[in-house]
XYZ file of C-alpha atoms in Angstrom:
740
model
C 113.827 153.927 -11.367
C 115.708 157.202 -11.723
C 116.051 159.451 -14.756
C 118.350 162.406 -15.204
C 116.591 165.678 -16.060
C 118.079 167.151 -19.217
C 117.113 170.722 -18.454
C 118.392 174.181 -19.201
C 118.333 177.115 -16.842
C 115.697 179.687 -17.775
C 116.898 183.165 -16.942
C 116.043 186.731 -18.022
C 119.716 187.317 -18.755
C 121.370 185.984 -21.854
C 124.014 184.030 -19.983
C 123.455 180.332 -19.382
C 125.017 178.875 -16.234
C 125.098 175.118 -15.736
C 123.806 174.539 -12.225
C 123.158 171.149 -10.770
C 119.583 170.006 -10.077
C 117.652 167.232 -8.408
C 116.695 163.690 -9.257
C 113.324 163.059 -10.842
C 111.233 160.078 -9.752
C 107.591 159.103 -10.245
C 107.075 158.727 -6.489
C 106.568 162.121 -4.884
C 107.536 163.350 -1.436
C 105.299 165.072 1.086
C 105.690 168.702 2.172
C 106.242 168.259 5.884
C 108.251 171.487 6.027
C 106.286 174.650 6.866
C 106.497 177.037 3.899
C 107.304 180.383 5.499
C 106.337 182.777 2.725
C 104.710 186.200 3.024
C 101.199 184.760 2.712
C 101.845 182.308 5.541
C 103.252 185.020 7.801
C 100.320 187.306 7.062
C 97.895 184.502 7.889
C 99.511 183.785 11.263
C 99.677 187.472 12.171
C 95.970 187.869 11.427
C 94.776 184.794 13.328
C 92.708 185.519 16.413
C 92.776 183.632 19.697
C 89.394 182.085 18.908
C 90.765 180.593 15.677
C 93.832 179.194 17.450
C 91.580 177.689 20.134
C 89.355 176.200 17.427
C 92.411 174.636 15.776
C 93.535 172.999 19.043
C 90.030 171.725 19.844
C 89.670 170.298 16.337
C 92.930 168.359 16.688
C 91.598 166.611 19.778
C 88.151 166.185 18.230
C 89.693 164.472 15.209
C 91.691 162.194 17.514
C 88.382 161.270 19.169
C 86.711 160.594 15.797
C 89.656 158.480 14.618
C 89.432 156.394 17.790
C 85.670 155.974 17.457
C 85.839 155.085 13.763
C 88.714 152.646 14.103
C 87.187 151.005 17.176
C 83.868 150.493 15.396
C 85.578 149.048 12.306
C 87.680 146.739 14.478
C 84.588 145.461 16.285
C 82.707 145.045 12.994
C 85.637 143.044 11.556
C 85.637 140.687 14.547
C 81.886 140.115 14.439
C 81.876 139.555 10.672
C 84.807 137.109 10.697
C 83.486 135.120 13.669
C 80.017 134.801 12.123
C 81.054 134.057 8.538
C 83.863 131.653 9.466
C 81.751 130.208 12.289
C 78.884 129.433 9.921
C 81.299 127.757 7.500
C 82.900 125.628 10.236
C 79.559 124.667 11.799
C 78.265 123.576 8.386
C 81.384 121.471 7.850
C 81.170 119.939 11.344
C 77.502 119.099 10.807
C 78.297 117.113 7.659
C 81.268 115.445 9.373
C 79.115 114.349 12.338
C 76.746 112.691 9.849
C 79.746 111.022 8.165
C 79.025 112.869 4.903
C 82.718 113.544 4.339
C 82.556 114.520 0.664
C 79.736 116.990 1.289
C 81.704 118.391 4.221
C 84.731 118.985 2.019
C 82.591 120.426 -0.793
C 80.881 122.847 1.613
C 84.188 123.833 3.232
C 86.016 124.285 -0.084
C 83.087 126.030 -1.768
C 82.779 128.609 1.013
C 86.519 129.222 1.045
C 86.846 129.628 -2.721
C 83.802 131.919 -2.929
C 85.055 134.164 -0.140
C 88.593 134.206 -1.545
C 87.438 135.056 -5.073
C 85.280 137.895 -3.742
C 88.209 139.342 -1.756
C 90.502 139.051 -4.773
C 87.956 140.698 -7.085
C 87.659 143.675 -4.731
C 91.433 144.103 -4.673
C 92.005 143.504 -8.366
C 89.251 145.742 -9.754
C 88.606 148.441 -7.141
C 91.737 149.094 -5.078
C 94.949 147.195 -5.883
C 96.703 149.260 -3.177
C 94.607 147.449 -0.537
C 96.405 144.134 -1.091
C 98.881 142.995 1.520
C 99.404 144.227 5.045
C 99.471 147.991 4.493
C 101.946 148.579 7.319
C 104.915 149.136 4.928
C 102.882 151.719 2.997
C 101.800 153.551 6.156
C 105.376 153.474 7.400
C 106.548 154.944 4.086
C 103.895 157.684 4.182
C 104.943 158.710 7.673
C 108.505 158.856 6.371
C 107.431 161.446 3.781
C 106.557 159.303 0.731
C 103.372 160.094 -1.184
C 102.686 156.725 -2.804
C 99.645 156.569 -5.081
C 96.215 155.682 -3.613
C 97.505 154.061 -0.411
C 95.108 156.112 1.746
C 92.246 156.626 -0.722
C 88.585 156.026 0.290
C 88.379 153.108 -2.155
C 91.410 151.546 -0.449
C 89.663 151.905 2.925
C 86.531 150.192 1.615
C 88.413 147.250 0.124
C 90.695 146.979 3.140
C 87.742 146.489 5.480
C 85.653 144.075 3.429
C 88.564 142.358 1.680
C 90.149 141.602 5.040
C 86.907 140.132 6.385
C 86.486 137.937 3.325
C 90.145 136.869 3.222
C 90.342 135.880 6.891
C 86.965 134.127 6.714
C 88.190 132.186 3.660
C 90.656 130.326 5.888
C 93.848 131.877 4.546
C 96.805 131.910 6.897
C 96.553 135.676 7.242
C 95.525 138.091 9.961
C 93.345 141.165 10.105
C 95.800 143.014 12.360
C 98.069 144.506 9.669
C 95.095 145.648 7.559
C 93.618 147.263 10.688
C 96.687 149.520 10.925
C 96.152 150.532 7.295
C 92.431 150.979 7.955
C 93.082 153.313 10.889
C 95.479 155.353 8.760
C 92.887 155.582 5.941
C 90.192 156.776 8.361
C 92.576 159.432 9.698
C 93.507 160.519 6.177
C 89.859 160.780 5.117
C 89.100 163.019 8.087
C 92.319 165.008 7.817
C 91.916 166.012 4.187
C 88.384 167.259 4.750
C 86.735 164.148 3.379
C 86.571 163.180 -0.277
C 85.331 165.559 -2.969
C 85.042 162.659 -5.391
C 82.552 160.898 -3.106
C 80.848 164.155 -2.009
C 82.155 163.872 1.557
C 83.706 167.232 2.376
C 83.764 169.397 5.494
C 84.764 173.044 5.322
C 85.600 173.200 9.048
C 88.671 171.041 8.405
C 90.398 173.800 6.431
C 93.116 174.131 9.093
C 94.397 170.621 8.333
C 95.098 171.126 4.645
C 98.825 170.492 5.071
C 100.953 167.385 5.183
C 102.310 168.010 8.673
C 98.928 167.884 10.416
C 97.835 164.953 8.263
C 101.005 163.104 9.244
C 100.125 163.476 12.918
C 96.557 162.299 12.329
C 97.718 159.262 10.365
C 100.150 158.409 13.167
C 97.154 158.432 15.539
C 95.252 156.257 13.051
C 98.049 153.684 12.818
C 98.235 153.438 16.615
C 94.444 153.108 16.783
C 94.591 150.270 14.258
C 96.947 148.242 16.457
C 94.819 149.010 19.516
C 91.689 147.798 17.710
C 93.365 144.686 16.283
C 95.028 143.431 19.462
C 92.898 145.280 22.039
C 96.219 146.730 23.172
C 95.979 150.536 23.591
C 99.441 151.037 25.103
C 100.964 148.648 22.576
C 99.386 150.699 19.795
C 101.102 153.867 20.987
C 104.453 152.097 21.254
C 104.014 150.489 17.826
C 103.489 153.898 16.254
C 106.546 155.214 18.088
C 108.871 152.278 17.417
C 107.886 151.062 13.974
C 105.561 153.408 12.081
C 106.468 157.044 12.749
C 109.668 158.681 11.538
C 109.062 161.876 13.554
C 107.770 162.053 17.097
C 107.162 164.640 19.792
C 105.532 164.742 23.212
C 102.365 166.534 22.022
C 101.736 163.745 19.511
C 102.250 161.152 22.254
C 99.365 162.657 24.223
C 96.971 162.622 21.279
C 97.971 159.118 20.199
C 97.420 157.805 23.715
C 94.022 159.520 23.830
C 93.062 157.940 20.487
C 93.972 154.402 21.577
C 92.149 154.920 24.900
C 88.997 155.770 22.933
C 89.458 152.586 20.879
C 89.752 150.509 24.060
C 86.552 152.038 25.496
C 84.627 151.443 22.251
C 85.761 147.818 22.066
C 84.994 147.150 25.713
C 81.515 148.659 25.385
C 80.535 146.573 22.378
C 82.150 143.381 23.650
C 80.111 143.656 26.850
C 77.034 144.073 24.671
C 77.919 140.805 22.955
C 77.922 138.999 26.308
C 74.138 139.037 26.035
C 74.362 136.738 23.005
C 73.120 139.325 20.498
C 76.188 139.131 18.231
C 75.569 135.758 16.663
C 78.563 133.439 16.884
C 80.764 136.185 18.346
C 81.195 134.734 21.815
C 81.922 136.166 25.205
C 85.245 137.789 25.930
C 86.965 140.961 26.943
C 89.991 143.006 26.093
C 92.213 140.007 26.972
C 92.286 137.813 23.862
C 94.507 134.956 25.049
C 94.503 134.756 28.854
C 97.408 132.668 30.165
C 97.513 134.214 33.633
C 96.223 130.990 35.214
C 99.602 129.277 34.742
C 102.239 129.396 37.468
C 105.256 131.479 36.447
C 108.156 130.174 38.482
C 111.319 129.603 36.539
C 114.896 128.554 37.228
C 118.206 128.133 35.403
C 117.095 125.320 33.043
C 114.031 127.384 32.096
C 116.263 130.315 31.137
C 118.342 128.003 28.929
C 115.179 126.795 27.218
C 114.092 130.396 26.656
C 117.501 131.283 25.171
C 117.166 128.301 22.836
C 113.706 129.566 21.841
C 115.139 133.005 21.060
C 118.076 131.759 18.982
C 116.058 129.310 16.892
C 113.174 131.788 16.613
C 115.585 134.408 15.249
C 116.913 131.947 12.661
C 113.432 130.835 11.594
C 112.261 134.461 11.528
C 115.082 135.610 9.258
C 114.477 132.599 6.993
C 110.783 133.542 6.907
C 111.688 137.062 5.762
C 114.056 135.721 3.105
C 111.428 133.374 1.678
C 108.677 136.034 1.798
C 110.955 138.315 -0.225
C 111.465 135.626 -2.883
C 107.748 134.831 -3.033
C 106.815 138.512 -3.394
C 109.223 138.905 -6.290
C 107.660 135.902 -8.006
C 104.086 137.023 -7.363
C 104.819 140.515 -8.669
C 105.544 138.993 -12.081
C 102.213 137.150 -12.020
C 100.200 140.097 -10.697
C 101.538 142.400 -13.407
C 99.694 140.316 -16.005
C 96.321 141.670 -14.964
C 93.319 141.237 -12.686
C 92.392 137.761 -13.939
C 95.807 136.387 -13.051
C 95.581 137.968 -9.596
C 92.253 136.238 -8.944
C 93.557 132.943 -10.362
C 96.565 133.072 -8.035
C 94.316 133.767 -5.025
C 92.009 130.867 -5.884
C 94.997 128.544 -6.387
C 96.434 129.371 -2.956
C 92.950 129.035 -1.477
C 92.539 125.518 -2.890
C 95.978 124.528 -1.553
C 95.172 125.941 1.902
C 91.775 124.219 1.930
C 93.279 120.859 0.983
C 95.869 121.163 3.738
C 93.331 122.254 6.372
C 90.858 119.504 5.536
C 93.276 116.788 4.390
C 96.068 116.787 6.978
C 93.778 116.017 9.979
C 93.020 112.655 8.362
C 96.606 111.627 9.126
C 96.101 112.247 12.838
C 94.922 109.524 15.185
C 91.964 110.035 17.469
C 92.722 110.924 21.092
C 90.424 110.164 24.051
C 88.839 113.264 25.539
C 90.304 114.444 28.868
C 88.700 112.942 31.955
C 88.921 116.248 33.823
C 85.303 117.348 34.474
C 86.365 121.011 34.156
C 87.315 120.436 30.509
C 84.550 120.320 27.906
C 85.245 118.017 24.978
C 82.923 119.684 22.465
C 82.380 118.131 19.070
C 81.826 121.444 17.282
C 83.813 124.201 18.954
C 86.456 124.920 21.562
C 89.796 123.183 21.965
C 88.591 119.747 20.927
C 87.100 118.872 17.528
C 85.845 115.392 16.766
C 86.290 115.520 12.984
C 86.139 111.838 11.893
C 86.496 110.408 15.410
C 83.814 108.586 17.378
C 82.104 110.082 20.389
C 84.443 110.623 23.356
C 87.484 111.203 21.108
C 88.919 114.250 19.347
C 91.309 115.023 16.475
C 94.098 117.351 17.631
C 95.085 118.487 14.113
C 91.472 119.273 13.253
C 91.280 121.307 16.469
C 94.024 123.528 15.014
C 93.232 123.558 11.296
C 89.422 123.666 11.334
C 89.226 126.758 13.482
C 89.633 130.468 13.015
C 93.232 131.617 13.405
C 92.373 133.376 16.669
C 90.858 130.203 18.115
C 93.842 128.132 16.960
C 96.185 130.524 18.796
C 93.929 130.353 21.841
C 94.205 126.539 21.751
C 97.994 126.668 21.522
C 98.225 129.219 24.343
C 95.933 127.159 26.592
C 97.547 126.274 29.906
C 97.426 123.055 31.956
C 96.876 121.058 28.737
C 100.326 119.566 28.254
C 99.307 116.476 26.271
C 96.425 118.025 24.349
C 98.446 118.009 21.098
C 100.804 115.229 20.111
C 104.368 116.116 19.130
C 103.875 114.715 15.614
C 100.745 116.840 15.164
C 102.614 119.962 16.296
C 105.384 119.225 13.775
C 102.866 118.844 10.945
C 100.939 121.976 11.903
C 104.105 124.050 12.270
C 105.459 123.003 8.856
C 102.103 123.631 7.157
C 101.480 127.045 8.760
C 105.058 128.189 8.212
C 104.919 127.354 4.491
C 101.328 128.508 3.931
C 102.052 131.818 5.654
C 104.965 132.438 3.290
C 103.145 131.617 0.053
C 99.924 133.407 1.082
C 101.480 136.818 1.709
C 101.649 138.709 -1.569
C 98.415 137.516 -3.144
C 95.753 140.094 -3.989
C 93.891 140.092 -0.673
C 94.370 142.294 2.411
C 96.584 140.137 4.599
C 98.472 140.721 7.820
C 101.663 139.000 8.921
C 101.147 139.176 12.674
C 98.745 136.251 13.041
C 100.622 133.790 10.759
C 103.841 134.539 12.636
C 102.166 134.238 16.053
C 100.491 130.999 14.959
C 103.725 129.410 13.713
C 105.670 130.709 16.707
C 103.110 129.456 19.227
C 103.182 126.002 17.660
C 106.991 125.994 17.640
C 107.090 127.181 21.255
C 104.659 124.511 22.400
C 106.733 121.936 20.548
C 109.895 123.074 22.338
C 107.989 122.995 25.620
C 107.136 119.341 25.038
C 110.726 118.489 24.069
C 112.139 120.307 27.124
C 109.508 118.909 29.509
C 112.087 116.802 31.352
C 114.242 119.791 32.364
C 111.822 122.753 32.349
C 108.871 123.284 34.660
C 107.249 126.042 32.566
C 103.747 125.342 31.282
C 103.528 124.438 27.582
C 101.071 127.312 27.095
C 103.729 129.726 28.345
C 106.254 128.126 25.994
C 103.785 128.789 23.172
C 103.624 132.463 24.171
C 107.426 132.727 24.305
C 107.706 130.950 20.949
C 105.302 133.464 19.412
C 107.427 136.281 20.866
C 110.612 134.771 19.405
C 109.075 134.526 15.927
C 107.709 138.065 16.103
C 111.130 139.370 17.149
C 112.801 137.416 14.351
C 110.477 138.723 11.617
C 109.262 142.176 12.716
C 112.470 143.217 14.590
C 110.474 145.187 17.157
C 111.052 144.840 20.890
C 109.279 147.284 23.213
C 105.967 147.477 21.339
C 105.785 143.708 20.781
C 106.530 143.074 24.439
C 103.690 145.319 25.597
C 101.267 144.009 22.937
C 101.898 140.425 24.060
C 101.411 141.387 27.709
C 98.118 143.139 26.907
C 97.023 140.164 24.793
C 97.697 137.562 27.466
C 97.254 139.352 30.825
C 100.520 137.870 32.096
C 102.731 140.572 33.589
C 104.824 138.066 35.584
C 106.203 136.664 32.337
C 107.621 140.077 31.358
C 111.330 139.250 32.005
C 111.220 136.131 29.847
C 109.363 137.903 26.999
C 111.928 140.709 27.069
C 114.778 138.203 26.985
C 113.396 136.138 24.118
C 112.617 139.252 22.030
C 116.122 140.668 22.505
C 117.793 137.353 21.630
C 115.647 136.634 18.572
C 116.045 140.172 17.180
C 119.823 140.112 17.700
C 120.183 136.744 15.975
C 117.895 137.672 13.069
C 119.673 141.014 12.489
C 122.796 139.030 11.615
C 121.075 137.719 8.461
C 118.708 140.349 7.012
C 116.390 143.266 7.761
C 112.899 143.210 9.230
C 110.075 142.045 7.016
C 108.472 145.495 6.675
C 111.804 147.093 5.736
C 112.275 144.445 3.067
C 108.803 145.031 1.640
C 109.349 148.814 1.555
C 112.547 148.260 -0.442
C 110.885 145.692 -2.711
C 108.116 148.171 -3.560
C 110.758 150.688 -4.643
C 109.718 153.282 -2.062
C 112.544 155.792 -1.367
C 112.539 155.326 2.409
C 114.958 157.475 4.428
C 116.632 155.457 7.178
C 117.296 156.985 10.593
C 121.022 156.464 10.098
C 123.354 157.306 7.236
C 125.026 154.541 5.259
C 128.779 154.101 5.922
C 129.852 155.056 2.393
C 128.138 158.466 2.708
C 130.979 159.643 4.942
C 133.302 159.588 1.929
C 131.142 161.994 -0.101
C 130.136 165.646 0.159
C 126.684 167.071 -0.535
C 127.777 168.510 -3.883
C 128.882 165.057 -5.106
C 125.395 163.619 -5.564
C 123.323 166.488 -6.965
C 122.455 166.096 -10.620
C 121.498 168.712 -13.120
C 121.277 171.179 -14.669
C 118.799 172.982 -12.409
C 115.870 175.226 -13.323
C 115.745 178.512 -11.402
C 113.453 181.539 -11.557
C 114.043 185.218 -11.004
C 112.102 186.911 -8.220
C 109.965 188.603 -10.901
C 109.760 186.041 -13.686
C 108.244 185.980 -17.153
C 105.088 183.849 -17.354
C 106.312 182.070 -20.476
C 109.481 180.929 -18.710
C 107.478 179.483 -15.810
C 105.080 177.673 -18.158
C 107.989 176.212 -20.117
C 109.655 174.950 -16.944
C 106.435 173.392 -15.668
C 105.822 171.651 -18.983
C 109.342 170.333 -19.497
C 110.225 169.265 -15.953
C 108.720 167.214 -13.178
C 110.360 169.257 -10.428
C 108.228 170.233 -7.449
C 110.504 172.949 -6.106
C 112.323 175.744 -7.929
C 114.982 178.062 -6.470
C 114.135 181.754 -6.764
C 117.106 184.095 -7.286
C 117.041 187.880 -6.995
C 119.439 189.646 -9.347
C 120.487 193.213 -10.168
C 118.954 195.766 -10.450
C 116.737 194.497 -7.613
C 119.744 193.513 -5.485
C 123.412 194.438 -5.466
C 124.427 190.879 -6.347
C 122.732 187.573 -7.121
C 121.251 186.073 -3.966
C 119.057 183.110 -3.124
C 115.570 184.377 -2.297
C 114.147 180.941 -1.452
C 112.192 178.060 -3.008
C 108.793 178.178 -4.687
C 106.651 175.043 -4.941
C 105.112 173.811 -8.169
C 101.634 173.640 -6.613
C 101.881 177.270 -5.495
C 102.971 178.371 -8.965
C 99.914 176.717 -10.496
C 97.566 178.569 -8.126
C 99.303 181.880 -8.801
C 99.181 181.405 -12.579
C 95.527 180.376 -12.397
C 94.704 183.723 -10.764
C 96.595 185.642 -13.498
C 98.087 188.295 -11.214
C 100.387 189.456 -14.012
C 102.036 192.779 -14.839
C 103.355 194.081 -18.152
C 106.565 195.344 -16.574
C 109.165 193.662 -14.366
C 108.114 195.392 -11.135
C 107.247 194.359 -7.575
C 103.520 193.775 -7.078
C 103.549 191.584 -3.979
C 101.100 193.850 -2.129
C 98.415 193.218 -4.714
C 98.941 189.440 -4.471
C 98.757 189.541 -0.665
C 95.425 191.382 -0.891
C 94.034 189.049 -3.536
C 94.972 185.695 -2.008
C 94.744 184.044 1.397
C 97.087 181.354 2.715
C 94.295 178.763 2.410
C 94.169 179.341 -1.350
C 97.585 177.679 -1.497
C 96.765 174.930 1.023
C 97.415 171.415 -0.153
C 94.366 169.633 -1.516
C 93.499 166.070 -0.573
C 94.600 163.051 -2.566
C 93.821 163.406 -6.259
C 92.331 166.921 -5.941
C 95.339 169.125 -6.657
C 95.507 171.596 -9.526
C 97.217 170.392 -12.705
C 99.017 172.191 -15.504
C 96.181 171.283 -17.866
C 93.805 173.370 -15.737
C 95.599 176.587 -16.733
C 94.409 178.705 -19.624
C 97.190 181.182 -20.390
C 96.781 183.345 -23.500
C 99.668 183.930 -25.901
C 100.012 187.614 -25.002
C 100.099 186.726 -21.282
C 103.187 184.620 -21.891
C 105.210 187.832 -22.274
C 103.959 189.286 -18.998
C 105.618 189.048 -15.590
C 104.585 187.666 -12.215
C 106.053 188.475 -8.789
C 107.060 185.233 -7.017
C 108.192 186.803 -3.726
C 104.856 186.480 -1.837
C 104.704 182.679 -2.395
C 108.424 181.932 -2.075
C 109.609 180.113 1.035
C 112.171 182.684 2.125
C 113.780 180.455 4.774
C 114.588 177.106 3.126
C 116.972 174.713 4.818
C 120.430 175.040 3.276
C 123.720 173.189 3.677
C 127.150 174.173 2.464
C 128.403 172.129 -0.474
C 131.324 170.680 1.523
C 129.114 169.129 4.221
C 129.466 165.345 4.353
C 126.613 163.490 2.708
C 126.106 161.437 5.872
C 125.471 164.565 7.934
C 123.181 166.007 5.250
C 121.163 162.758 5.145
C 120.600 162.772 8.910
C 119.501 166.429 8.807
C 117.187 165.753 5.871
C 115.485 162.871 7.664
C 115.234 164.426 11.107
C 113.783 167.688 9.783
C 111.337 165.938 7.449
C 112.422 167.846 4.355
C 111.397 167.606 0.740
C 114.050 169.957 -0.633
C 117.470 170.793 0.768
C 119.403 173.615 -0.908
C 123.142 173.167 -1.421
C 124.894 176.541 -1.407
C 128.486 177.389 -2.456
C 131.238 177.795 0.100
C 132.986 180.670 -1.692
C 131.885 184.077 -3.002
C 131.531 185.047 -6.643
C 129.617 181.932 -7.718
C 125.893 181.368 -8.378
C 124.027 181.488 -5.045
C 122.903 177.852 -5.235
C 124.798 174.733 -6.295
C 121.808 172.394 -6.441
C 118.874 170.848 -4.609
C 118.908 167.543 -2.738
C 115.728 165.476 -2.526
C 115.219 162.106 -0.883
C 115.994 160.354 -4.177
C 119.510 161.767 -4.106
C 120.166 159.929 -0.842
C 119.047 156.545 -2.166
C 121.780 153.856 -2.480
C 120.777 153.133 -6.083
C 121.505 156.723 -7.081
C 124.728 157.168 -5.102
C 126.262 153.808 -5.998
C 125.224 154.381 -9.610
C 127.287 157.586 -9.629
C 130.187 156.021 -7.708
C 130.213 152.278 -8.411
C 133.665 151.894 -6.837
C 132.228 152.618 -3.367
C 131.570 149.632 -1.133
C 128.001 149.590 0.226
C 129.245 148.439 3.625
C 132.247 150.753 4.150
């Protein structure tokens, strides 16, 4: 993953000084730090109050647009899935009612395979980055990692339609994780001024051409995605705070809350429209997806013991789930590397297995007489009770779970006052099937979320425990299902506050808050004893250099100077064009220290850091001089700060775009106007643990390591996020224990 740069220091003097440099990796970091060069300062000094007001208004306007866009996409996803899957299930039920069992299976399997193959083809040929949940990638981006194509317009397109097709195909996946990625993609598309490739650009978004503002917008988008998926606006804000964002501040909290509120209003408006029956098979409903508020929440000592048992076992099952998902992803990565055809073949294979389980396992279940309660409708086609192969007046409990959309299956499991609706043997079979299918489905080339499979397995497990503890606990089995889902979510995701609020907003059951809090805390604590959360594992598996909020224990034994690698490339304040071109061609560095030397200063001193992207813009403009003299005033008059603003994904200037003549190679260029004159620096003796925490909390891309004593070169080296990675540090010092 890492390669050592074999570089030499390019200087105007004849002496060569070996100075240590930075790690080189194919995955780039984002420039969250504000580059305080002369151009930036001139731009801020010249800004008028009207421009500052316009900037503030645009930030809130973009938050509004992100909420509107994400809410509309979320509603469209729900309508599409309910209608496509509903048509498939109605067709199957129609054949089953006529006892045409083979035709029913052929119709069910044919629809599933067709939808699955279409979703896989979109992922394999158009946007491979759209496969999977997308939450680990968004989390990595907000940590400062610029992974390729994760927020591209093509990824957004495939994420929306691939998710619809994948969920409709009957896979044990959810559309909730992809909705987070979708919200982030919408925010990125707006924040970078659209897409030049697809002729969608807006000049009025020029103020947001920097990674810091885009980071804030994408945080709003991630929160909006959760709000749209679960109809949980407050839960969306807390999810962004607890799980997604690495940096947070009160101003961002306001905008994120505003964005999720817009999503909630959009969803409520369109859902009320669907009450009129104009949305096809998308039925009536509201912002509460699984209402369990009808159950009586009185609990005593035995109930608390049952809840503790739920939390402990849920934590164990959740950690096992993460372990098995990790193994499956490693296996699938080998298959997926072989090309698009193998990706599609794997998707179709898993689809056939899922279809056989969904249609085949209900045959092993006995028919149950419909409830005699007149308030309960024993429908043969929809609702809690499905007839499948049974005669009139009977229903198949396994078919009521398998031959339904995942949302309806969860609604069945969460249903209250239906203690004996599902037999214990049927719950065992469904739990084992969903648990295993959820594990082997994640990692195939379709957009797939983990929330719904985990909630589904957890709800089944919770209802099962509720039946087993019926003699000592008075809690409703529907409430046990909710607590079981919470225990599984805590055991896999390792979130607490956001999950608690999301579940409360999903179920409209505030009185159950103490028990949900308890089960989440217990399951997370138990699961943390075995491994990390599922998203942390996936980030590591993808090789993304994620900076943790805490330093590793072994970092306390090292100083900052111990992990820099080199030698380092530096420039003089007024550098020869040929030297800059050589450095850009022979290195992959994105930041270069600029050093002023005599006769311009009394002694060598660190002037700052200049970015590769800024050098390319400056060289493109050819503001050269034949002599080594200051000409910063001319550059300040020629360029504006926006000329050096970061372009959107895939639109940045490249070295190949430059056309430098041979005679220009011997000319000089003044780097002072574009040099960040106030980079973050640490003394070489600072502990690596302290440097890592500073690096992460400040959102840096480059951290300068300076010498402690006088009479040495003004910079020892540069630390980037790759220098803090365990693979790099333990590779340099293999005798260190990772846990001490």
